[in-house]
mmCIF file of C-alpha atoms in Angstrom:
data_model
loop_
_atom_site.group_PDB
_atom_site.id
_atom_site.type_symbol
_atom_site.label_atom_id
_atom_site.label_comp_id
_atom_site.label_asym_id
_atom_site.label_seq_id
_atom_site.Cartn_x
_atom_site.Cartn_y
_atom_site.Cartn_z
ATOM 1 C CA MET A 21 -25.544 38.494 52.702
ATOM 2 C CA THR A 22 -25.085 36.823 49.366
ATOM 3 C CA THR A 23 -24.675 40.104 47.701
ATOM 4 C CA LEU A 24 -21.794 40.923 49.998
ATOM 5 C CA VAL A 25 -20.172 37.702 49.148
ATOM 6 C CA ALA A 26 -20.618 38.346 45.450
ATOM 7 C CA ILE A 27 -19.004 41.889 45.859
ATOM 8 C CA ALA A 28 -16.231 40.370 47.937
ATOM 9 C CA ARG A 29 -15.403 37.909 44.925
ATOM 10 C CA SER A 30 -14.644 41.011 42.787
ATOM 11 C CA THR A 31 -10.964 41.259 41.753
ATOM 12 C CA ASN A 32 -10.732 45.015 42.613
ATOM 13 C CA PRO A 33 -7.757 45.275 44.977
ATOM 14 C CA ARG A 34 -9.286 48.363 46.557
ATOM 15 C CA LEU A 35 -12.392 46.649 47.643
ATOM 16 C CA ALA A 36 -11.342 44.836 50.803
ATOM 17 C CA PRO A 37 -10.606 47.881 52.933
ATOM 18 C CA ALA A 38 -13.820 49.628 51.636
ATOM 19 C CA LEU A 39 -15.874 46.503 52.688
ATOM 20 C CA ALA A 40 -14.216 46.412 56.103
ATOM 21 C CA ALA A 41 -15.110 50.038 56.639
ATOM 22 C CA LEU A 42 -18.696 49.537 55.321
ATOM 23 C CA LEU A 43 -19.390 46.469 57.438
ATOM 24 C CA ALA A 44 -17.913 48.111 60.568
ATOM 25 C CA ALA A 45 -19.980 51.245 59.986
ATOM 26 C CA LEU A 46 -23.113 49.245 59.485
ATOM 27 C CA ALA A 47 -22.535 47.388 62.772
ATOM 28 C CA LEU A 48 -21.766 50.601 64.700
ATOM 29 C CA GLY A 49 -24.802 52.234 63.076
ATOM 30 C CA ALA A 50 -27.012 49.433 64.273
ATOM 31 C CA ALA A 51 -25.589 49.696 67.821
ATOM 32 C CA PHE A 52 -26.240 53.469 67.869
ATOM 33 C CA VAL A 53 -29.777 52.981 66.521
ATOM 34 C CA ALA A 54 -30.441 50.449 69.194
ATOM 35 C CA GLU A 55 -29.142 52.878 71.779
ATOM 36 C CA TYR A 56 -30.557 56.167 70.678
ATOM 37 C CA VAL A 57 -33.769 55.167 68.866
ATOM 38 C CA PHE A 58 -34.803 52.064 70.804
ATOM 39 C CA HIS A 59 -33.213 53.148 74.125
ATOM 40 C CA LEU A 60 -31.243 49.955 74.717
ATOM 41 C CA LEU A 61 -28.420 51.209 76.954
ATOM 42 C CA PRO A 62 -25.002 49.559 76.424
ATOM 43 C CA CYS A 63 -22.974 47.861 79.197
ATOM 44 C CA ILE A 64 -19.266 48.159 79.393
ATOM 45 C CA LEU A 65 -18.786 44.961 77.271
ATOM 46 C CA CYS A 66 -20.990 46.490 74.633
ATOM 47 C CA ILE A 67 -18.818 49.602 74.620
ATOM 48 C CA TRP A 68 -15.766 47.369 74.237
ATOM 49 C CA GLU A 69 -17.325 45.679 71.232
ATOM 50 C CA ARG A 70 -17.952 49.131 69.726
ATOM 51 C CA TRP A 71 -14.396 50.102 70.191
ATOM 52 C CA ALA A 72 -13.311 47.019 68.308
ATOM 53 C CA TYR A 73 -15.745 47.758 65.513
ATOM 54 C CA GLY A 74 -14.244 51.333 65.572
ATOM 55 C CA VAL A 75 -10.726 49.868 65.024
ATOM 56 C CA ALA A 76 -12.149 47.917 61.999
ATOM 57 C CA LEU A 77 -13.766 51.110 60.664
ATOM 58 C CA GLY A 78 -10.721 53.290 61.099
ATOM 59 C CA ALA A 79 -8.397 50.697 59.687
ATOM 60 C CA GLY A 80 -10.708 50.111 56.732
ATOM 61 C CA LEU A 81 -10.890 53.878 56.009
ATOM 62 C CA ALA A 82 -7.042 54.055 56.277
ATOM 63 C CA GLY A 83 -6.798 51.235 53.890
ATOM 64 C CA VAL A 84 -9.033 52.978 51.362
ATOM 65 C CA ALA A 85 -7.040 56.216 51.755
ATOM 66 C CA LEU A 86 -3.770 54.381 51.213
ATOM 67 C CA ALA A 87 -4.964 52.477 48.162
ATOM 68 C CA GLY A 88 -2.164 53.891 46.201
ATOM 69 C CA ARG A 89 0.309 52.210 48.566
ATOM 70 C CA PRO A 90 -0.793 48.475 48.283
ATOM 71 C CA GLY A 91 1.420 47.267 51.137
ATOM 72 C CA LEU A 92 0.095 49.798 53.643
ATOM 73 C CA ALA A 93 -3.466 49.384 52.478
ATOM 74 C CA ARG A 94 -3.186 45.614 52.945
ATOM 75 C CA ALA A 95 -1.705 46.039 56.537
ATOM 76 C CA PHE A 96 -4.522 48.330 57.478
ATOM 77 C CA THR A 97 -7.019 45.853 55.995
ATOM 78 C CA TRP A 98 -5.495 43.107 58.016
ATOM 79 C CA LEU A 99 -5.934 45.413 61.096
ATOM 80 C CA ALA A 100 -9.653 45.713 60.188
ATOM 81 C CA VAL A 101 -9.902 41.884 60.126
ATOM 82 C CA LEU A 102 -8.276 41.742 63.501
ATOM 83 C CA GLY A 103 -10.852 44.259 64.746
ATOM 84 C CA PHE A 104 -13.636 41.992 63.664
ATOM 85 C CA VAL A 105 -11.893 38.994 65.322
ATOM 86 C CA ALA A 106 -11.670 41.159 68.457
ATOM 87 C CA VAL A 107 -15.324 41.846 68.370
ATOM 88 C CA ALA A 108 -16.003 38.140 68.136
ATOM 89 C CA GLY A 109 -13.739 37.399 71.088
ATOM 90 C CA ILE A 110 -15.274 40.114 73.289
ATOM 91 C CA SER A 111 -18.772 38.999 72.256
ATOM 92 C CA VAL A 112 -18.032 35.290 73.218
ATOM 93 C CA TYR A 113 -17.025 36.595 76.658
ATOM 94 C CA HIS A 114 -20.065 38.864 76.820
ATOM 95 C CA VAL A 115 -22.403 36.059 75.943
ATOM 96 C CA GLY A 116 -20.789 33.878 78.640
ATOM 97 C CA VAL A 117 -21.316 36.666 81.167
ATOM 98 C CA GLU A 118 -25.007 36.985 80.093
ATOM 99 C CA GLN A 119 -25.535 33.259 80.379
ATOM 100 C CA GLY A 120 -23.795 32.937 83.651
ATOM 101 C CA TRP A 121 -21.143 30.620 82.361
ATOM 102 C CA TRP A 122 -18.532 32.895 84.086
ATOM 103 C CA THR A 123 -18.508 36.090 85.900
ATOM 104 C CA GLY A 124 -17.734 39.366 84.324
ATOM 105 C CA SER A 125 -15.052 41.828 85.222
ATOM 106 C CA THR A 126 -15.485 44.375 88.082
ATOM 107 C CA ALA A 127 -16.457 46.839 85.431
ATOM 108 C CA CYS A 128 -19.492 44.627 84.581
ATOM 109 C CA SER A 129 -20.711 44.327 88.080
ATOM 110 C CA GLY A 130 -19.874 47.430 89.824
ATOM 111 C CA ALA A 131 -17.805 45.582 92.411
ATOM 112 C CA GLY A 132 -15.501 47.622 94.604
ATOM 113 C CA ILE A 133 -17.660 47.999 97.633
ATOM 114 C CA GLU A 134 -15.819 46.622 100.633
ATOM 115 C CA PRO A 135 -16.402 46.486 104.350
ATOM 116 C CA GLY A 136 -15.033 49.458 106.324
ATOM 117 C CA MET A 137 -15.347 51.947 103.412
ATOM 118 C CA SER A 138 -15.956 55.573 104.290
ATOM 119 C CA ARG A 139 -19.301 57.153 103.463
ATOM 120 C CA GLU A 140 -17.533 59.192 100.690
ATOM 121 C CA ASP A 141 -15.882 56.165 99.184
ATOM 122 C CA LEU A 142 -19.040 54.211 99.350
ATOM 123 C CA LYS A 143 -20.952 57.080 97.628
ATOM 124 C CA ASN A 144 -18.236 57.260 94.985
ATOM 125 C CA ALA A 145 -18.429 53.472 94.384
ATOM 126 C CA ILE A 146 -22.183 53.570 94.005
ATOM 127 C CA LEU A 147 -22.222 56.558 91.689
ATOM 128 C CA GLY A 148 -19.308 55.122 89.723
ATOM 129 C CA ALA A 149 -21.216 51.719 89.262
ATOM 130 C CA PRO A 150 -22.207 51.010 85.649
ATOM 131 C CA LYS A 151 -25.723 51.998 84.651
ATOM 132 C CA VAL A 152 -26.263 48.597 82.869
ATOM 133 C CA SER A 153 -25.105 45.211 84.086
ATOM 134 C CA CYS A 154 -23.394 42.996 81.519
ATOM 135 C CA THR A 155 -25.529 40.110 82.747
ATOM 136 C CA ASP A 156 -28.717 41.862 81.621
ATOM 137 C CA VAL A 157 -29.896 41.034 78.083
ATOM 138 C CA ALA A 158 -31.489 44.210 76.873
ATOM 139 C CA TRP A 159 -32.930 42.556 73.670
ATOM 140 C CA ASP A 160 -32.988 39.212 71.985
ATOM 141 C CA LEU A 161 -34.309 37.517 68.905
ATOM 142 C CA TRP A 162 -34.841 33.699 69.003
ATOM 143 C CA GLY A 163 -32.982 33.696 72.231
ATOM 144 C CA ILE A 164 -29.884 35.308 70.682
ATOM 145 C CA SER A 165 -28.804 38.571 72.366
ATOM 146 C CA LEU A 166 -27.097 41.485 70.566
ATOM 147 C CA ALA A 167 -23.786 40.124 71.825
ATOM 148 C CA GLY A 168 -24.779 36.789 70.402
ATOM 149 C CA PHE A 169 -25.289 38.317 66.970
ATOM 150 C CA ASN A 170 -21.856 39.822 67.150
ATOM 151 C CA VAL A 171 -20.534 36.342 67.778
ATOM 152 C CA ILE A 172 -22.230 35.261 64.525
ATOM 153 C CA PHE A 173 -21.596 38.273 62.343
ATOM 154 C CA ALA A 174 -18.174 39.522 63.299
ATOM 155 C CA PRO A 175 -16.402 36.270 62.008
ATOM 156 C CA ILE A 176 -18.578 36.427 58.875
ATOM 157 C CA PHE A 177 -17.460 40.147 58.268
ATOM 158 C CA ALA A 178 -13.850 39.063 58.746
ATOM 159 C CA ALA A 179 -14.222 36.243 56.305
ATOM 160 C CA ILE A 180 -15.868 38.495 53.697
ATOM 161 C CA VAL A 181 -12.996 40.951 54.011
ATOM 162 C CA LEU A 182 -10.393 38.157 53.759
ATOM 163 C CA LEU A 183 -12.096 36.766 50.687
ATOM 164 C CA ALA A 184 -11.972 40.291 49.183
ATOM 165 C CA MET A 185 -8.360 40.584 50.062
ATOM 166 C CA ARG A 186 -7.606 37.211 48.475
ATOM 167 C CA ARG A 187 -9.382 38.063 45.242
ATOM 168 C CA GLY A 188 -7.966 41.513 45.108
ATOM 169 C CA ARG A 189 -4.469 40.181 45.285
ATOM 170 C CA ARG A 190 -5.112 38.352 42.020
ATOM 171 C CA ALA A 191 -5.914 41.551 40.155
#
């Protein structure tokens, strides 16, 4: 982590969007390794977190591609920062659902089964239910779930990119 902060202190104005793309790609890569190598299936909130990381990745890549147009590159880098902030927000909500502090959305619970439903509607509701509940913690380390790690790291990623943006502006 200290190496990333040292890199972020560089005065290269093109560094911030590249850092945003790299950090988002690392986070998404870790999520896909967890799913496809370690068979930790994502719930709907995990998917939403991935989409926000995807926004950060896409915006970072766009910022790199538009490095010749500093205003646009900076705007896309800000969008990447907002993607990291969105990850943090979704993850706080996700941790709350995991801990039972509040209930998740109907997408988390598979709600939608009501009295008087036809057999066909009931079948569709059951088959359309999520495979993984948002209340289930698939993996944790020291009592911190994957969503909990997103709560920790996404704001750090945003801060690193903001630091790089600040330093890059001085160049």
